[in-house]
Coordinates of C-alpha atoms and ligand atoms in Angstrom, one line a residue:
X17 CA -74.2 31.1 -29.8
X18 CA -70.8 31.2 -31.6
X19 CA -68.4 33.7 -30.3
X20 CA -67.3 36.5 -32.6
X21 CA -64.0 35.6 -34.1
X22 CA -61.4 37.7 -32.3
X23 CA -59.9 40.6 -34.2
X24 CA -56.3 41.3 -33.6
X25 CA -55.1 44.8 -33.3
X26 CA -51.4 45.3 -33.3
X27 CA -49.6 47.8 -31.1
X28 CA -48.7 50.5 -33.6
X29 CA -46.5 52.6 -31.5
X30 CA -44.1 50.3 -29.7
X31 CA -42.2 53.3 -28.4
X32 CA -45.3 54.4 -26.4
X33 CA -45.5 50.9 -24.9
X34 CA -41.8 51.0 -24.1
X35 CA -42.3 54.3 -22.3
X36 CA -45.2 52.8 -20.3
X37 CA -43.1 49.9 -19.2
X38 CA -40.2 52.3 -18.3
X39 CA -42.6 54.2 -16.1
X40 CA -44.0 51.0 -14.5
X41 CA -40.5 49.8 -13.7
X42 CA -39.6 53.1 -12.1
X43 CA -42.6 52.8 -9.8
X44 CA -41.3 49.3 -8.8
X45 CA -37.8 50.7 -8.5
X46 CA -38.9 53.2 -5.9
X47 CA -40.1 50.4 -3.7
X48 CA -37.6 47.6 -4.3
X49 CA -34.9 48.4 -6.8
X50 CA -33.5 44.8 -6.9
X51 CA -36.8 43.6 -8.3
X52 CA -36.9 46.3 -11.0
X53 CA -33.3 45.4 -11.8
X54 CA -34.0 41.6 -12.0
X55 CA -36.9 42.3 -14.3
X56 CA -34.8 44.4 -16.6
X57 CA -32.0 41.8 -16.6
X58 CA -34.4 39.0 -17.3
X59 CA -35.4 40.7 -20.6
X60 CA -31.8 41.1 -21.5
X61 CA -31.0 37.4 -20.7
X62 CA -34.1 36.2 -22.7
X63 CA -33.0 38.4 -25.6
X64 CA -29.4 37.2 -25.6
X65 CA -29.7 33.4 -25.4
X66 CA -30.7 30.7 -27.8
X67 CA -33.6 29.3 -25.9
X68 CA -34.3 25.7 -26.8
X69 CA -36.2 24.7 -23.6
X70 CA -39.1 22.8 -25.0
X71 CA -41.5 24.0 -22.3
X72 CA -40.8 27.7 -22.6
X73 CA -41.9 30.4 -24.9
X74 CA -42.3 34.2 -25.2
X75 CA -45.8 35.5 -24.5
X76 CA -46.8 38.5 -26.5
X77 CA -46.6 42.0 -24.9
X78 CA -50.5 42.2 -24.7
X79 CA -50.5 38.9 -22.7
X80 CA -47.8 40.1 -20.4
X81 CA -49.4 43.5 -19.9
X82 CA -52.7 41.9 -19.0
X83 CA -51.1 40.2 -16.0
X84 CA -50.0 43.4 -14.4
X85 CA -53.4 44.8 -13.3
X86 CA -55.7 45.2 -10.4
X87 CA -57.7 42.2 -11.4
X88 CA -55.0 40.5 -9.3
X89 CA -56.6 42.1 -6.2
X90 CA -60.0 40.4 -6.4
X91 CA -61.0 37.3 -4.6
X92 CA -63.5 35.2 -6.6
X93 CA -63.7 31.7 -5.2
X94 CA -66.5 29.7 -6.9
X95 CA -67.6 29.7 -10.5
X96 CA -69.1 32.3 -12.9
X97 CA -72.3 33.7 -11.3
X98 CA -71.8 31.5 -8.2
X99 CA -69.1 33.1 -6.1
X100 CA -68.4 33.0 -2.4
X101 CA -67.5 36.7 -2.5
X102 CA -69.5 39.8 -3.5
X103 CA -68.6 42.1 -6.3
X104 CA -67.2 39.5 -8.8
X105 CA -69.0 40.8 -11.9
X106 CA -65.8 41.8 -13.7
X107 CA -64.0 38.5 -12.8
X108 CA -67.2 36.8 -14.1
X109 CA -66.6 38.5 -17.4
X110 CA -62.9 37.6 -17.5
X111 CA -63.5 34.0 -16.7
X112 CA -66.4 33.7 -19.2
X113 CA -64.4 35.2 -22.0
X114 CA -61.4 33.0 -21.4
X115 CA -63.6 29.9 -21.2
X116 CA -65.5 30.9 -24.3
X117 CA -62.2 31.3 -26.3
X118 CA -60.9 28.0 -24.9
X119 CA -64.1 26.1 -26.0
X120 CA -64.2 27.7 -29.4
X121 CA -60.5 27.3 -30.1
X122 CA -60.3 23.6 -29.2
X123 CA -63.9 22.6 -30.0
X124 CA -64.4 21.5 -26.4
X125 CA -67.8 21.2 -24.7
X126 CA -66.6 22.7 -21.5
X127 CA -63.5 24.6 -20.3
X128 CA -62.3 25.4 -16.8
X129 CA -59.7 28.2 -16.9
X130 CA -59.0 28.6 -13.2
X131 CA -56.1 26.1 -12.5
X132 CA -53.0 28.1 -11.6
X133 CA -50.6 25.7 -13.3
X134 CA -50.4 22.3 -15.1
X135 CA -50.0 20.4 -11.9
X136 CA -53.2 22.1 -10.5
X137 CA -55.1 21.3 -13.8
X138 CA -54.1 17.6 -13.4
X139 CA -55.1 17.5 -9.8
X140 CA -58.4 19.1 -10.6
X141 CA -59.0 16.6 -13.4
X142 CA -58.1 13.6 -11.2
X143 CA -60.5 14.6 -8.5
X144 CA -63.2 15.3 -11.0
X145 CA -62.9 11.8 -12.5
X146 CA -62.8 10.3 -9.0
X147 CA -65.8 12.2 -7.9
X148 CA -67.7 11.2 -11.1
X149 CA -66.9 7.5 -10.9
X150 CA -66.3 6.6 -7.3
X151 CA -69.6 6.8 -5.5
X152 CA -69.5 8.8 -2.3
X153 CA -71.5 7.0 0.3
X154 CA -74.6 8.8 1.6
X155 CA -74.1 10.3 5.0
X156 CA -77.1 8.1 6.2
X157 CA -74.9 5.0 5.6
X158 CA -72.8 6.3 8.5
X159 CA -75.9 7.2 10.5
X160 CA -75.0 10.9 10.6
X161 CA -76.7 14.0 9.3
X162 CA -73.7 16.2 8.5
X163 CA -70.0 15.8 7.5
X164 CA -68.8 17.2 10.8
X165 CA -70.4 14.3 12.6
X166 CA -68.3 11.6 10.8
X167 CA -66.0 9.7 13.1
X168 CA -62.3 9.0 12.3
X169 CA -63.3 5.4 11.4
X170 CA -65.9 6.8 8.9
X171 CA -63.2 8.9 7.3
X172 CA -61.0 5.8 7.1
X173 CA -63.8 4.1 5.1
X174 CA -64.1 7.1 2.8
X175 CA -60.4 7.4 2.3
X176 CA -60.2 3.7 1.4
X177 CA -62.9 4.1 -1.1
X178 CA -61.1 6.9 -2.9
X179 CA -57.7 5.6 -2.3
X180 CA -58.1 2.2 -4.0
X181 CA -58.2 3.6 -7.5
X182 CA -55.7 2.9 -10.3
X183 CA -54.0 5.2 -12.7
X184 CA -51.9 4.1 -15.8
X185 CA -49.6 6.7 -17.4
X186 CA -46.5 7.0 -19.5
X187 CA -43.3 6.2 -17.7
X188 CA -40.9 9.1 -16.9
X189 CA -38.0 7.8 -18.9
X190 CA -40.2 7.3 -21.9
X191 CA -41.3 10.9 -21.7
X192 CA -44.2 11.0 -19.2
X193 CA -44.6 13.6 -16.5
X194 CA -44.3 13.5 -12.7
X195 CA -48.0 14.2 -12.3
X196 CA -48.8 11.0 -14.3
X197 CA -48.5 8.8 -11.2
X198 CA -45.0 9.3 -9.9
X199 CA -44.2 9.0 -6.2
X200 CA -42.6 12.5 -5.8
X201 CA -46.0 13.9 -6.9
X202 CA -49.3 13.5 -5.1
X203 CA -50.7 11.6 -8.1
X204 CA -48.3 8.7 -7.2
X205 CA -49.5 8.7 -3.6
X206 CA -53.2 9.0 -4.2
X207 CA -53.5 6.2 -6.8
X208 CA -52.2 2.7 -7.2
X209 CA -50.0 3.6 -10.2
X210 CA -48.5 1.8 -13.1
X211 CA -46.8 2.8 -16.3
X212 CA -46.4 2.0 -19.9
X213 CA -43.2 2.6 -21.8
X214 CA -42.1 2.6 -25.4
X215 CA -40.8 -0.1 -27.7
X216 CA -37.2 -1.0 -26.8
X217 CA -36.2 -1.1 -30.4
X218 CA -38.0 1.8 -32.0
X219 CA -38.5 3.9 -28.8
X220 CA -42.0 4.6 -30.2
X221 CA -45.3 4.1 -28.3
X222 CA -46.4 0.5 -28.7
X223 CA -50.2 0.6 -28.6
X224 CA -50.5 -3.2 -28.3
X225 CA -48.2 -3.1 -25.3
X226 CA -50.3 -0.2 -23.7
X227 CA -53.4 -2.3 -24.3
X228 CA -51.9 -5.4 -22.7
X229 CA -50.8 -3.4 -19.7
X230 CA -54.3 -1.8 -19.4
X231 CA -56.0 -5.2 -19.6
X232 CA -53.8 -6.5 -16.8
X233 CA -53.9 -3.4 -14.6
X234 CA -57.5 -2.2 -15.2
X235 CA -57.0 1.5 -14.4
X236 CA -59.8 3.9 -13.6
X237 CA -57.8 6.5 -15.5
X238 CA -55.6 6.0 -18.6
X239 CA -53.4 9.1 -19.0
X240 CA -51.9 10.0 -22.4
X241 CA -49.6 12.9 -22.9
X242 CA -45.9 13.6 -22.3
X243 CA -43.2 16.1 -21.5
X244 CA -40.3 14.6 -23.5
X245 CA -41.7 12.2 -26.2
X246 CA -40.8 13.6 -29.6
X247 CA -43.7 12.0 -31.5
X248 CA -47.4 12.5 -32.0
X249 CA -49.9 10.2 -30.2
X250 CA -52.9 8.5 -31.8
X251 CA -55.7 9.4 -29.4
X252 CA -58.3 7.3 -31.2
X253 CA -56.2 4.2 -30.4
X254 CA -55.8 5.4 -26.8
X255 CA -59.5 5.9 -26.4
X256 CA -60.2 2.4 -27.8
X257 CA -57.9 0.9 -25.2
X258 CA -59.5 3.0 -22.4
X259 CA -63.0 1.9 -23.5
X260 CA -62.0 -1.7 -23.7
X261 CA -60.9 -1.8 -20.0
X262 CA -63.6 0.7 -18.8
X263 CA -61.2 3.5 -18.1
X264 CA -61.5 7.2 -18.5
X265 CA -59.1 8.7 -21.1
X266 CA -57.4 11.8 -19.8
X267 CA -55.0 13.5 -22.0
X268 CA -52.4 16.0 -20.6
X269 CA -51.6 18.2 -23.6
X270 CA -49.5 20.6 -21.6
X271 CA -46.7 20.4 -24.0
X272 CA -48.4 20.3 -27.4
X273 CA -51.5 22.4 -26.8
X274 CA -50.2 25.0 -29.2
X275 CA -50.0 22.4 -32.0
X276 CA -53.6 21.3 -31.3
X277 CA -54.7 25.0 -31.2
X278 CA -52.8 25.7 -34.4
X279 CA -54.4 22.7 -36.2
X280 CA -51.1 20.9 -36.7
X281 CA -52.4 18.0 -34.7
X282 CA -55.8 17.1 -36.3
X283 CA -57.9 14.0 -36.7
X284 CA -56.8 11.2 -34.5
X285 CA -53.9 13.3 -33.2
X286 CA -56.3 15.9 -31.8
X287 CA -57.2 14.7 -28.2
X288 CA -60.4 16.7 -27.8
X289 CA -62.7 14.4 -29.7
X290 CA -61.4 11.3 -28.0
X291 CA -60.6 12.1 -24.4
X292 CA -63.3 12.7 -21.8
X293 CA -60.9 15.1 -19.9
X294 CA -58.0 17.1 -21.4
X295 CA -55.6 19.1 -19.3
X296 CA -53.0 21.7 -20.4
X297 CA -50.7 24.4 -19.4
X298 CA -51.2 27.7 -21.1
X299 CA -47.5 28.9 -21.2
X300 CA -45.7 26.4 -23.3
X301 CA -46.4 25.9 -27.0
X302 CA -49.7 27.8 -26.5
X303 CA -47.7 31.0 -25.7
X304 CA -49.9 32.3 -23.0
X305 CA -49.4 33.3 -19.4
X306 CA -48.2 30.7 -16.8
X307 CA -51.2 28.7 -15.9
X308 CA -53.4 25.6 -16.5
X309 CA -56.8 24.7 -17.9
X310 CA -59.1 21.7 -18.0
X311 CA -61.3 20.9 -21.0
X312 CA -63.9 18.2 -20.7
X313 CA -67.1 16.7 -22.1
X314 CA -70.3 18.1 -20.6
X315 CA -70.6 14.8 -18.6
X316 CA -67.6 15.9 -16.4
X317 CA -68.3 19.6 -16.3
X318 CA -70.0 19.8 -12.9
X319 CA -67.2 17.8 -11.3
X320 CA -64.4 19.8 -12.9
X321 CA -66.2 23.0 -11.7
X322 CA -65.5 22.0 -8.1
X323 CA -61.7 22.5 -8.6
X324 CA -62.0 25.5 -6.4
X325 CA -62.2 25.1 -3.4
X326 CA -61.5 21.3 -3.6
X327 CA -57.9 21.6 -4.7
X328 CA -57.5 25.2 -5.8
X329 CA -57.5 28.5 -4.0
X330 CA -59.1 31.7 -5.3
X331 CA -58.7 32.1 -9.0
X332 CA -55.9 34.3 -10.3
X333 CA -58.2 36.7 -12.1
X334 CA -55.3 38.7 -13.8
X335 CA -53.9 35.4 -15.2
X336 CA -57.4 34.3 -16.4
X337 CA -57.6 37.6 -18.2
X338 CA -54.2 37.0 -19.8
X339 CA -55.4 33.4 -20.8
X340 CA -58.3 35.1 -22.6
X341 CA -55.9 37.4 -24.5
X342 CA -53.6 34.5 -25.4
X343 CA -56.5 32.3 -26.5
X344 CA -57.8 35.1 -28.7
X345 CA -54.4 35.3 -30.3
X346 CA -54.3 31.5 -30.7
X347 CA -57.6 31.7 -32.7
X348 CA -55.9 33.7 -35.5
X349 CA -54.5 32.5 -38.8
X350 CA -51.1 33.8 -37.7
X351 CA -51.1 31.4 -34.8
X352 CA -51.7 28.5 -37.2
X353 CA -48.8 29.6 -39.3
X354 CA -46.7 29.8 -36.1
X355 CA -47.7 26.3 -34.9
X356 CA -46.8 24.8 -38.3
X357 CA -43.5 26.6 -38.2
X358 CA -42.8 25.1 -34.7
X359 CA -43.2 21.6 -36.1
X360 CA -41.2 22.4 -39.3
X361 CA -38.4 23.9 -37.3
X362 CA -38.2 20.8 -35.0
X363 CA -38.0 18.6 -38.1
X364 CA -35.2 20.8 -39.5
X365 CA -33.3 20.8 -36.2
X366 CA -33.6 17.0 -36.0
X367 CA -32.4 16.6 -39.6
X368 CA -29.5 19.0 -39.0
X369 CA -28.4 16.9 -36.0
X370 CA -28.9 13.5 -37.8
X371 CA -26.9 14.7 -40.8
X372 CA -24.0 15.5 -38.5
X373 CA -24.1 12.1 -36.9
X374 CA -26.3 12.9 -33.9
X375 CA -28.4 10.2 -32.2
X376 CA -32.0 11.0 -31.6
X377 CA -34.5 9.2 -29.5
X378 CA -37.0 7.6 -31.9
X379 CA -34.8 8.7 -34.8
X380 CA -36.5 12.0 -35.2
X381 CA -39.5 14.1 -34.3
X382 CA -42.9 15.0 -35.6
X383 CA -43.9 17.5 -32.8
X384 CA -41.9 20.4 -31.2
X385 CA -39.4 18.2 -29.3
X386 CA -36.1 16.8 -30.3
X387 CA -34.5 14.4 -27.7
X388 CA -30.8 14.2 -28.4
X389 CA -29.0 11.2 -26.9
X390 CA -25.5 12.6 -26.1
X391 CA -23.8 9.3 -25.2
X392 CA -22.5 9.3 -28.8
X393 CA -20.5 12.4 -27.9
X394 CA -19.2 10.5 -24.8
X395 CA -21.1 12.9 -22.5
X396 CA -23.8 12.7 -19.9
X397 CA -26.9 14.9 -20.2
X398 CA -25.6 17.1 -17.4
X399 CA -22.3 17.7 -19.1
X400 CA -23.9 18.5 -22.4
X401 CA -26.5 20.8 -20.8
X402 CA -23.7 22.8 -19.0
X403 CA -21.4 22.9 -22.0
X404 CA -24.2 24.2 -24.2
X405 CA -25.1 26.8 -21.7
X406 CA -21.5 28.0 -21.7
X407 CA -21.8 28.4 -25.4
X408 CA -25.0 30.5 -25.1
X409 CA -27.5 27.7 -25.9
X410 CA -30.1 27.0 -23.2
X411 CA -31.5 23.4 -23.0
X412 CA -32.3 21.0 -20.3
X413 CA -30.9 17.6 -19.7
X414 CA -33.4 14.8 -19.9
X415 CA -33.5 11.0 -19.4
X416 CA -33.7 8.8 -22.4
X417 CA -35.6 5.5 -22.3
X418 CA -33.9 3.0 -19.9
X419 CA -31.3 5.7 -19.1
X420 CA -28.1 4.2 -17.7
X421 CA -27.2 7.5 -16.1
X422 CA -30.5 7.9 -14.2
X423 CA -32.8 10.9 -13.8
X424 CA -30.1 13.3 -12.3
X425 CA -27.2 13.0 -14.8
X426 CA -29.2 11.6 -17.7
X427 CA -28.0 10.7 -21.2
X428 CA -29.9 13.2 -23.2
X429 CA -30.8 16.8 -23.7
X430 CA -34.3 17.9 -24.7
X431 CA -34.5 20.6 -27.3
X432 CA -37.7 22.4 -28.3
X433 CA -38.6 25.0 -31.0
X434 CA -41.6 27.0 -29.7
X435 CA -39.6 29.9 -28.3
X436 CA -37.2 30.4 -31.2
X437 CA -40.1 30.1 -33.6
X438 CA -41.8 32.9 -31.7
X439 CA -38.8 35.0 -32.6
X440 CA -39.1 34.2 -36.2
X441 CA -36.4 31.5 -36.6
X442 CA -36.8 29.5 -39.8
X443 CA -35.8 26.0 -40.9
X444 CA -32.4 27.2 -42.3
X445 CA -31.7 28.9 -39.0
X446 CA -32.4 25.6 -37.3
X447 CA -29.8 23.9 -39.4
X448 CA -27.3 26.5 -38.1
X449 CA -28.5 25.9 -34.6
X450 CA -27.9 22.1 -35.1
X451 CA -24.4 22.9 -36.4
X452 CA -23.6 24.9 -33.3
X453 CA -24.9 22.2 -31.0
X454 CA -22.9 19.6 -32.8
X455 CA -19.7 21.6 -32.7
X456 CA -20.0 22.4 -29.0
X457 CA -20.7 18.8 -28.0
X458 CA -17.9 17.5 -30.2
X459 CA -15.5 20.0 -28.5
X460 CA -16.6 19.0 -25.0
X461 CA -14.7 16.3 -23.1
X462 CA -15.7 14.7 -19.9
X463 CA -13.3 15.2 -16.9
X464 CA -12.7 12.0 -15.0
X465 CA -13.3 11.9 -11.2
X466 CA -10.3 12.1 -8.8
X467 CA -10.1 8.3 -8.6
X468 CA -9.9 8.0 -12.4
X469 CA -13.6 6.9 -13.0
X470 CA -15.5 8.4 -15.9
X471 CA -16.9 11.7 -14.6
X472 CA -20.6 12.5 -15.0
X473 CA -20.6 16.2 -14.1
X474 CA -17.3 18.0 -15.0
X475 CA -16.2 18.7 -18.5
X476 CA -13.9 20.8 -20.6
X477 CA -15.1 22.9 -23.5
X478 CA -12.6 24.4 -25.9
X479 CA -12.8 28.2 -25.2
X480 CA -12.6 29.2 -28.9
X481 CA -15.6 27.0 -29.7
X482 CA -17.6 28.5 -26.9
X483 CA -16.7 32.0 -28.1
X484 CA -17.5 31.2 -31.7
X485 CA -20.9 29.8 -30.6
X486 CA -21.7 33.0 -28.7
X487 CA -20.8 35.0 -31.8
X488 CA -22.8 33.0 -34.3
X489 CA -25.8 32.7 -31.9
X490 CA -25.6 36.5 -31.2
X491 CA -25.9 37.1 -35.0
X492 CA -29.0 34.9 -35.3
X493 CA -30.6 36.5 -32.2
X494 CA -30.0 40.0 -33.6
X495 CA -31.6 39.0 -36.9
X496 CA -34.7 37.8 -35.0
X497 CA -35.1 40.3 -32.1
X498 CA -37.4 39.5 -29.2
X499 CA -40.1 42.2 -28.9
X500 CA -38.5 44.4 -31.7
X501 CA -38.5 48.1 -31.0
X502 CA -39.3 47.6 -27.3
X503 CA -36.6 49.3 -25.3
X504 CA -36.3 49.6 -21.6
Ligands
PLP629 N1 -48.0 18.2 -17.5 C1 -47.0 18.1 -18.3 C2 -47.1 17.1 -19.5 C3 -45.9 19.0 -18.2 O1 -44.9 18.8 -19.1 C4 -45.8 19.9 -17.1 C5 -44.7 20.8 -16.9 O2 -43.6 20.7 -17.4 C6 -46.9 19.9 -16.2 C7 -48.0 19.1 -16.4 C8 -46.9 20.8 -15.1 O3 -47.0 22.1 -15.4 P1 -46.8 23.3 -14.3 O4 -45.3 23.5 -14.2 O5 -47.5 24.5 -14.9 O6 -47.4 22.9 -13.0

């Protein structure tokens, strides 16, 4: 049965909502005033800065409000209708509605909305794929009747069977994520891992090179998806590669889920028809609460369903509820307009930087990310990030392919448009933002170290330029207020 298309009712009296939040904050204040104060300050900080962090956004007030309820108090380990606790009927409703919206929105056969974050979603997916493809020996093979009777040697055998699997993902400096097989993350410890990069000349994904690597490495899982790659991916080609080597295609769309939901990425750029398993966060371009999700074909549904208790604790029912609200919002025409604006704004930001002589990884963007290589300004990513922050522009430093400054200092800053687009910034605003960034970076000079070597951390930024940037940014932020009419 197709779900009813969600209707969207707007909050008509924002002053009533403001009063409700004021009351809520005063109840918090009575218990721990520092938390009430930090909550108020966070709103002020979010309102007063030009937020270009590609992984952040502003959830709607209904999404935020949904998280602050007693649904948080309920334990509901298990799945809908099959819980390890009594009295889960309301959580069942919440989880079913969220999963229904996710399936309908993305056209997925199956949705698992319990993961608490993107990392948890990936871990759930990896174990589901392992469970599906790596045969668990029957207990009889070990001559025992129950798991408790397995000896340490038996467990060694089991661990070896699961631990010998291979995972191929995008390299970190090409834009991949830690959870795609890097040592600091459990994914780099549980799999033999290998990585594909981008073309050294164009910095674009080279599908022939990915295929060659896959043929040589023969992974069980081919991971597509990224945190800092400013281009779209052709998932039909990735699936072809996976099929050729007998791998499962898993796509981590944590960053660009909003562009898939908003029908900006369609056809071969939409991962759902091509990947057996798709993971995501819900808080980035999708503009929902902080959390994760796994979408899958029916074939993997039963294995994904075991996420709790295999790798997850009890579901966060209040967050699943907020996912349902955010997914309902994402099923509207307004969200599609928003998603298109995110991509248009990124293009305008890229063009604004290029026109002013900026150097961009891959030469531009066709998603929500712009990766600015700041070596042309004589700076490291760390210096650029700090100078921009002094000027009221919030970004994060990021490695560029084959970064000579490594992952700590880096040579780039990553810029993203989902948050400013949520405030209503347009393409002409993005040109002004590009101008500000360019002016600030041109007016920033690196400070050498004490022994006269080129410094990687310290910098000088002309104070009049920083002041002007705050002024101009302040004007733009006032023109596009965050939660207009909402006063604390
Ligand atoms: N996957 C990708 C591609 C990401 O970019 C991120 C976060 O930045 C994650 C997973 C992890 O998400 P979370 O921080 O919610 O665990």
